XYZ file of C-alpha atoms in Angstrom:
148
model
C -26.336 -11.193 -4.652
C -26.742 -7.451 -4.755
C -28.987 -6.312 -7.580
C -27.486 -3.001 -8.675
C -30.907 -1.756 -9.791
C -32.428 -2.178 -6.307
C -29.482 -1.807 -3.949
C -26.526 0.544 -4.079
C -22.930 -0.469 -3.519
C -22.518 2.254 -0.907
C -19.427 4.441 -0.628
C -17.000 3.195 -3.298
C -13.385 3.396 -2.070
C -11.424 1.602 -4.835
C -11.985 -0.074 -8.200
C -9.659 -2.672 -9.754
C -10.054 -4.557 -12.997
C -8.488 -7.867 -12.147
C -6.289 -10.002 -14.332
C -9.259 -12.404 -14.390
C -11.247 -9.738 -16.285
C -13.659 -9.016 -13.426
C -14.139 -5.540 -11.985
C -13.710 -5.593 -8.195
C -15.207 -2.732 -6.173
C -14.178 -1.974 -2.579
C -16.873 -0.155 -0.576
C -17.908 0.720 2.958
C -20.054 -2.441 2.822
C -17.453 -4.897 1.546
C -16.020 -6.215 -1.697
C -18.165 -6.682 -4.809
C -17.580 -8.141 -8.263
C -19.416 -6.200 -10.954
C -20.440 -7.746 -14.278
C -20.397 -5.999 -17.636
C -24.179 -5.504 -17.424
C -24.018 -3.832 -14.014
C -24.960 -6.683 -11.689
C -22.979 -6.622 -8.450
C -22.230 -9.780 -6.499
C -20.849 -9.471 -2.984
C -17.536 -11.321 -2.843
C -16.564 -10.681 0.775
C -17.590 -10.660 3.578
C -20.754 -12.617 2.982
C -22.128 -12.339 6.533
C -21.729 -8.656 7.480
C -20.672 -5.227 6.230
C -16.982 -4.341 6.437
C -15.378 -1.083 5.264
C -12.472 -1.381 2.850
C -10.272 1.733 2.704
C -8.008 0.668 -0.157
C -7.448 -2.241 -2.532
C -4.776 -3.446 -4.958
C -4.206 -6.606 -6.969
C -0.882 -8.467 -6.837
C 0.835 -10.477 -9.588
C -1.003 -13.660 -8.565
C -4.442 -12.025 -8.941
C -5.057 -11.777 -5.187
C -6.612 -8.635 -3.719
C -4.993 -6.842 -0.787
C -7.657 -5.015 1.233
C -7.051 -2.321 3.879
C -9.657 -2.740 6.645
C -9.814 0.062 9.270
C -8.988 -1.043 12.830
C -8.626 -4.687 11.718
C -5.530 -4.867 9.532
C -4.926 -6.012 6.003
C -6.854 -8.858 4.417
C -5.474 -10.861 1.517
C -8.432 -12.114 -0.534
C -8.155 -14.689 -3.315
C -11.062 -14.161 -5.753
C -10.484 -17.608 -7.275
C -11.478 -19.523 -4.127
C -12.744 -16.878 -1.658
C -9.957 -17.607 0.852
C -9.044 -14.719 3.180
C -5.803 -14.419 5.123
C -5.472 -11.704 7.777
C -2.256 -9.757 8.339
C -2.452 -7.992 11.673
C 0.009 -5.891 13.613
C 1.784 -7.384 16.606
C 4.642 -6.308 18.845
C 7.264 -8.180 16.828
C 9.551 -6.657 14.250
C 8.507 -7.319 10.669
C 4.770 -7.298 11.356
C 2.119 -5.324 9.499
C 1.859 -1.595 10.352
C -0.065 -0.838 13.563
C -2.094 1.950 11.999
C -5.014 2.389 9.646
C -3.845 1.689 6.094
C -5.074 4.406 3.751
C -3.414 3.412 0.486
C -2.004 0.287 -1.144
C 0.141 -0.100 -4.246
C 2.117 -2.875 -5.921
C 5.272 -1.763 -7.724
C 6.860 -3.265 -10.865
C 8.995 -5.637 -8.812
C 5.897 -6.983 -7.036
C 6.449 -5.303 -3.646
C 3.326 -4.204 -1.762
C 3.530 -0.642 -0.423
C 1.253 0.410 2.450
C 0.571 4.043 3.301
C -0.872 4.585 6.765
C -2.640 7.279 8.726
C 0.004 8.894 10.983
C 2.440 5.951 11.026
C 4.275 6.312 7.741
C 5.021 3.901 4.947
C 5.783 0.181 4.910
C 6.574 -2.377 2.232
C 6.487 -6.156 1.999
C 7.188 -8.807 -0.599
C 3.852 -10.672 -0.951
C 5.792 -13.893 -1.468
C 6.682 -14.077 2.208
C 9.250 -11.591 3.517
C 8.626 -9.581 6.720
C 7.187 -6.072 6.570
C 9.787 -3.321 6.403
C 8.863 0.082 7.795
C 10.367 2.521 5.300
C 9.267 5.894 6.668
C 7.918 5.821 10.217
C 5.628 8.507 11.538
C 6.942 10.239 14.660
C 4.978 8.714 17.554
C 5.740 11.765 19.715
C 4.005 14.035 17.213
C 0.937 12.041 16.239
C -1.960 14.216 15.186
C -5.607 13.606 14.619
C -5.633 15.828 11.555
C -6.438 14.300 8.193
C -5.757 15.175 4.576
C -9.444 15.640 3.846
C -10.558 19.016 2.516
C -13.208 20.541 4.737
């Protein structure tokens, strides 16, 4: 357990109030659940720090987590189960780039914005990933959208 009075959460990247009523906080150290009195309990990973770039909750209360250089993790707060979605050479796989934003639309589709590789979407109930707007591989840049 992380005592919020003695230890900081680190760099907060996303905050979601889940359908279960808990506040979930994605940080550069991992995922935390914060109580109404300010106590923070590390939810995932329990054994090491892991940066989470973005987070969104789906209709089933599961948290989709964008992990730099590792892929997308699907975390179920109810039982702590994690499923990894990683890019591979096959069509319909997760994007092969760093996910920078996640969103779930009204129909339940998960949208994934990536650094330099465009936009993808997937139905969390089991359809393959569809790359909606690909980045141009011939014109990849190392520039970012950060203000300097």
